[in-house]
Amino acid sequence: ASTLGGLAGCASQLPGFGDDADGSAVTPRPTVTGDADTTVSLTASDGAIRPATDQSTTTWLYEGQFPGPELRVQEGDVLSVELNNDLDAETTIHWHGVPVPNSVDGVPEVTQEPVASSDSFTYTFRAEPAGTYFYHSHVGLQLDRGLLGPLVVEERDPHVEYDYDYVVVFDDYLPGEPTLPSDEGAGGGGMGGGGMGGGMMGDVRPPYEGLLVNGQLPEDPPTFDVTEGDRVRFRFVNASSATVFGVRITGHELNVTHADGRPVDPVAVDSFAFGAGERYDAVVEATNPGSWFVQADALDGDEPPARAVLTYDQLDGVRNPETPSSSGTRLRYEDLRAVTPLDGVDGTPDRTFDLTLSRGRGQSYTWTIDGQAYPDADPLRIHPDEHVRIHMENQSPVVHPMHLHGHFFRVGDAIKDTVMVPGHMGEVTLDFRADNPGRWLFHCHNLYHLDAGMARVIEYV
Ligand code: C2O
Ligand code: CU
């Protein structure tokens, strides 16, 4: 493990908690009460998914839709969502990226009792800051069954102009019930219909049947209609369980305007890559009439790309679909510059965690942070108002999109809540201000890694 700016990391056991904490500062943000501006009810139940016309399979959905209904509210509005659980399993909803009060963060056993079958639970919070988010179940592998949907919190005063606003949710499509490899030595035996095949050495992705955009396979692509000369804002969400997507729109540059919902100085690129849990907004200028592909390739899989069609009115036929738009430039984190820097994360951190990410060594399929597999893992303890730094070194060959609940963090000059740590000793440093007391999960958003232990609780003491 390395040192950072002369600071010795290593914070698994920190002495001296409890006595010097200011008790009053540890109070979590209060639950939002009073009248909601928007009230929604989401019922989780069995449902049929038909990503292509000739396919149908029963899975779990919100409101019978896949993806779940788009929730769209104004920044600062109070949103109240009643989750009704019609599944024969426990469930929760997590508001991915929104720094909600801890009590409504939706993490079973950490922030709430899971919602029992036939029970309901109401999540009420102020929708802020503006941004592109999504919501999903935080129980086991339920997200991979379809319990997810987009959440858009609109700016009252956007820093970019646009005429259209389209949400584009990319996902990997798994028929049947997802399962973890139950035994590394089994070599693929005993998996459910959607199991991962139990590869012992590598990190085998589940046998995805296809890649989806807004719930559709490429045979039956959604269409985004625009008018020549207009500016189109796309809100791209990687809601997949285990896929890193490379995204581009043929014939057009992407002007990336937001990373994980946070505004950035616009960057023009040909494509960007994003991992599970990340979001990018990009504005496209409709100055090249025709029909084009909005396309996402699995960078770590070999399924055919997810595809939608961008079309200018009165024109059809896809023009030069395989031609990349321009230079082939791909967005890098270093290109991202937050419009407003994150407060309180400059200079020397008050506390640093130096963490390794790796595959567990035992007989069972586990993924670890600093050698520990959640839930048998020590919490990372912090004090309110500290500037906390987390440095990660990825000792495995695969990328880990690491997500922090309840806070945004600074990575380089960007502000994000999910960041990919590249494989083969890739390193990432993130900094955040401990400004939202509670118990928060910090984890890999590859659902199979999360479910196999790649998580820690960050606990305010
Ligand atoms: Cu998308 Cu722990 O969350
Ligand atoms: Cu991972």
PDB file of N, CA, C and O in Angstrom, residues 376-400:
ATOM      1  N   ASP A 376     -19.060  -9.460   7.563  1.00  0.00           N
ATOM      2  CA  ASP A 376     -18.034  -9.704   8.582  1.00  0.00           C
ATOM      3  C   ASP A 376     -16.871  -8.745   8.375  1.00  0.00           C
ATOM      4  O   ASP A 376     -15.753  -9.163   8.085  1.00  0.00           O
ATOM      5  N   ALA A 377     -17.145  -7.474   8.476  1.00  0.00           N
ATOM      6  CA  ALA A 377     -16.133  -6.467   8.169  1.00  0.00           C
ATOM      7  C   ALA A 377     -16.264  -5.311   9.148  1.00  0.00           C
ATOM      8  O   ALA A 377     -17.375  -4.947   9.545  1.00  0.00           O
ATOM      9  N   ASP A 378     -15.137  -4.739   9.529  1.00  0.00           N
ATOM     10  CA  ASP A 378     -15.149  -3.619  10.474  1.00  0.00           C
ATOM     11  C   ASP A 378     -15.713  -2.373   9.801  1.00  0.00           C
ATOM     12  O   ASP A 378     -15.391  -2.096   8.644  1.00  0.00           O
ATOM     13  N   PRO A 379     -16.502  -1.604  10.545  1.00  0.00           N
ATOM     14  CA  PRO A 379     -16.910  -0.314   9.977  1.00  0.00           C
ATOM     15  C   PRO A 379     -15.715   0.622   9.849  1.00  0.00           C
ATOM     16  O   PRO A 379     -14.726   0.474  10.573  1.00  0.00           O
ATOM     17  N   LEU A 380     -15.809   1.553   8.943  1.00  0.00           N
ATOM     18  CA  LEU A 380     -14.812   2.624   8.845  1.00  0.00           C
ATOM     19  C   LEU A 380     -15.369   3.782   9.662  1.00  0.00           C
ATOM     20  O   LEU A 380     -16.426   4.322   9.343  1.00  0.00           O
ATOM     21  N   ARG A 381     -14.694   4.122  10.744  1.00  0.00           N
ATOM     22  CA  ARG A 381     -15.249   5.098  11.687  1.00  0.00           C
ATOM     23  C   ARG A 381     -14.691   6.488  11.412  1.00  0.00           C
ATOM     24  O   ARG A 381     -13.480   6.652  11.255  1.00  0.00           O
ATOM     25  N   ILE A 382     -15.609   7.435  11.365  1.00  0.00           N
ATOM     26  CA  ILE A 382     -15.204   8.824  11.140  1.00  0.00           C
ATOM     27  C   ILE A 382     -15.923   9.726  12.136  1.00  0.00           C
ATOM     28  O   ILE A 382     -16.885   9.312  12.773  1.00  0.00           O
ATOM     29  N   HIS A 383     -15.417  10.934  12.251  1.00  0.00           N
ATOM     30  CA  HIS A 383     -16.070  11.934  13.095  1.00  0.00           C
ATOM     31  C   HIS A 383     -16.801  12.941  12.224  1.00  0.00           C
ATOM     32  O   HIS A 383     -16.369  13.212  11.097  1.00  0.00           O
ATOM     33  N   PRO A 384     -17.882  13.519  12.769  1.00  0.00           N
ATOM     34  CA  PRO A 384     -18.594  14.541  12.007  1.00  0.00           C
ATOM     35  C   PRO A 384     -17.659  15.683  11.610  1.00  0.00           C
ATOM     36  O   PRO A 384     -16.773  16.062  12.379  1.00  0.00           O
ATOM     37  N   ASP A 385     -17.886  16.168  10.430  1.00  0.00           N
ATOM     38  CA  ASP A 385     -17.209  17.349   9.898  1.00  0.00           C
ATOM     39  C   ASP A 385     -15.750  17.123   9.502  1.00  0.00           C
ATOM     40  O   ASP A 385     -15.066  18.064   9.114  1.00  0.00           O
ATOM     41  N   GLU A 386     -15.290  15.887   9.578  1.00  0.00           N
ATOM     42  CA  GLU A 386     -13.922  15.650   9.121  1.00  0.00           C
ATOM     43  C   GLU A 386     -13.835  15.692   7.599  1.00  0.00           C
ATOM     44  O   GLU A 386     -14.791  15.393   6.891  1.00  0.00           O
ATOM     45  N   HIS A 387     -12.652  16.035   7.129  1.00  0.00           N
ATOM     46  CA  HIS A 387     -12.297  15.829   5.733  1.00  0.00           C
ATOM     47  C   HIS A 387     -11.697  14.421   5.664  1.00  0.00           C
ATOM     48  O   HIS A 387     -10.665  14.149   6.251  1.00  0.00           O
ATOM     49  N   VAL A 388     -12.419  13.535   4.996  1.00  0.00           N
ATOM     50  CA  VAL A 388     -12.020  12.130   4.955  1.00  0.00           C
ATOM     51  C   VAL A 388     -11.469  11.804   3.576  1.00  0.00           C
ATOM     52  O   VAL A 388     -12.051  12.213   2.556  1.00  0.00           O
ATOM     53  N   ARG A 389     -10.387  11.085   3.561  1.00  0.00           N
ATOM     54  CA  ARG A 389      -9.815  10.630   2.291  1.00  0.00           C
ATOM     55  C   ARG A 389      -9.844   9.114   2.252  1.00  0.00           C
ATOM     56  O   ARG A 389      -9.519   8.451   3.239  1.00  0.00           O
ATOM     57  N   ILE A 390     -10.258   8.569   1.106  1.00  0.00           N
ATOM     58  CA  ILE A 390     -10.162   7.124   0.897  1.00  0.00           C
ATOM     59  C   ILE A 390      -9.291   6.890  -0.324  1.00  0.00           C
ATOM     60  O   ILE A 390      -9.575   7.407  -1.416  1.00  0.00           O
ATOM     61  N   HIS A 391      -8.219   6.140  -0.091  1.00  0.00           N
ATOM     62  CA  HIS A 391      -7.360   5.741  -1.210  1.00  0.00           C
ATOM     63  C   HIS A 391      -7.565   4.254  -1.432  1.00  0.00           C
ATOM     64  O   HIS A 391      -7.581   3.460  -0.488  1.00  0.00           O
ATOM     65  N   MET A 392      -7.772   3.877  -2.693  1.00  0.00           N
ATOM     66  CA  MET A 392      -8.018   2.471  -3.020  1.00  0.00           C
ATOM     67  C   MET A 392      -6.995   1.974  -4.022  1.00  0.00           C
ATOM     68  O   MET A 392      -6.653   2.685  -4.973  1.00  0.00           O
ATOM     69  N   GLU A 393      -6.552   0.754  -3.778  1.00  0.00           N
ATOM     70  CA  GLU A 393      -5.664   0.088  -4.737  1.00  0.00           C
ATOM     71  C   GLU A 393      -6.348  -1.224  -5.127  1.00  0.00           C
ATOM     72  O   GLU A 393      -6.681  -2.036  -4.263  1.00  0.00           O
ATOM     73  N   ASN A 394      -6.534  -1.416  -6.411  1.00  0.00           N
ATOM     74  CA  ASN A 394      -7.274  -2.575  -6.912  1.00  0.00           C
ATOM     75  C   ASN A 394      -6.311  -3.706  -7.266  1.00  0.00           C
ATOM     76  O   ASN A 394      -5.664  -3.679  -8.305  1.00  0.00           O
ATOM     77  N   GLN A 395      -6.257  -4.695  -6.398  1.00  0.00           N
ATOM     78  CA  GLN A 395      -5.317  -5.802  -6.600  1.00  0.00           C
ATOM     79  C   GLN A 395      -5.917  -6.919  -7.447  1.00  0.00           C
ATOM     80  O   GLN A 395      -5.329  -7.984  -7.558  1.00  0.00           O
ATOM     81  N   SER A 396      -7.080  -6.696  -8.011  1.00  0.00           N
ATOM     82  CA  SER A 396      -7.710  -7.702  -8.867  1.00  0.00           C
ATOM     83  C   SER A 396      -7.613  -7.238 -10.321  1.00  0.00           C
ATOM     84  O   SER A 396      -7.312  -6.075 -10.586  1.00  0.00           O
ATOM     85  N   PRO A 397      -7.904  -8.144 -11.253  1.00  0.00           N
ATOM     86  CA  PRO A 397      -7.809  -7.740 -12.667  1.00  0.00           C
ATOM     87  C   PRO A 397      -9.036  -7.021 -13.211  1.00  0.00           C
ATOM     88  O   PRO A 397      -9.016  -6.576 -14.361  1.00  0.00           O
ATOM     89  N   VAL A 398     -10.097  -6.905 -12.406  1.00  0.00           N
ATOM     90  CA  VAL A 398     -11.331  -6.328 -12.946  1.00  0.00           C
ATOM     91  C   VAL A 398     -11.644  -4.989 -12.305  1.00  0.00           C
ATOM     92  O   VAL A 398     -11.252  -4.715 -11.177  1.00  0.00           O
ATOM     93  N   VAL A 399     -12.383  -4.171 -13.027  1.00  0.00           N
ATOM     94  CA  VAL A 399     -12.726  -2.838 -12.543  1.00  0.00           C
ATOM     95  C   VAL A 399     -13.757  -2.935 -11.415  1.00  0.00           C
ATOM     96  O   VAL A 399     -14.616  -3.827 -11.412  1.00  0.00           O
ATOM     97  N   HIS A 400     -13.643  -2.047 -10.444  1.00  0.00           N
ATOM     98  CA  HIS A 400     -14.638  -1.951  -9.378  1.00  0.00           C
ATOM     99  C   HIS A 400     -15.215  -0.539  -9.351  1.00  0.00           C
ATOM    100  O   HIS A 400     -14.512   0.401  -8.993  1.00  0.00           O
TER     101      HIS A 400
END
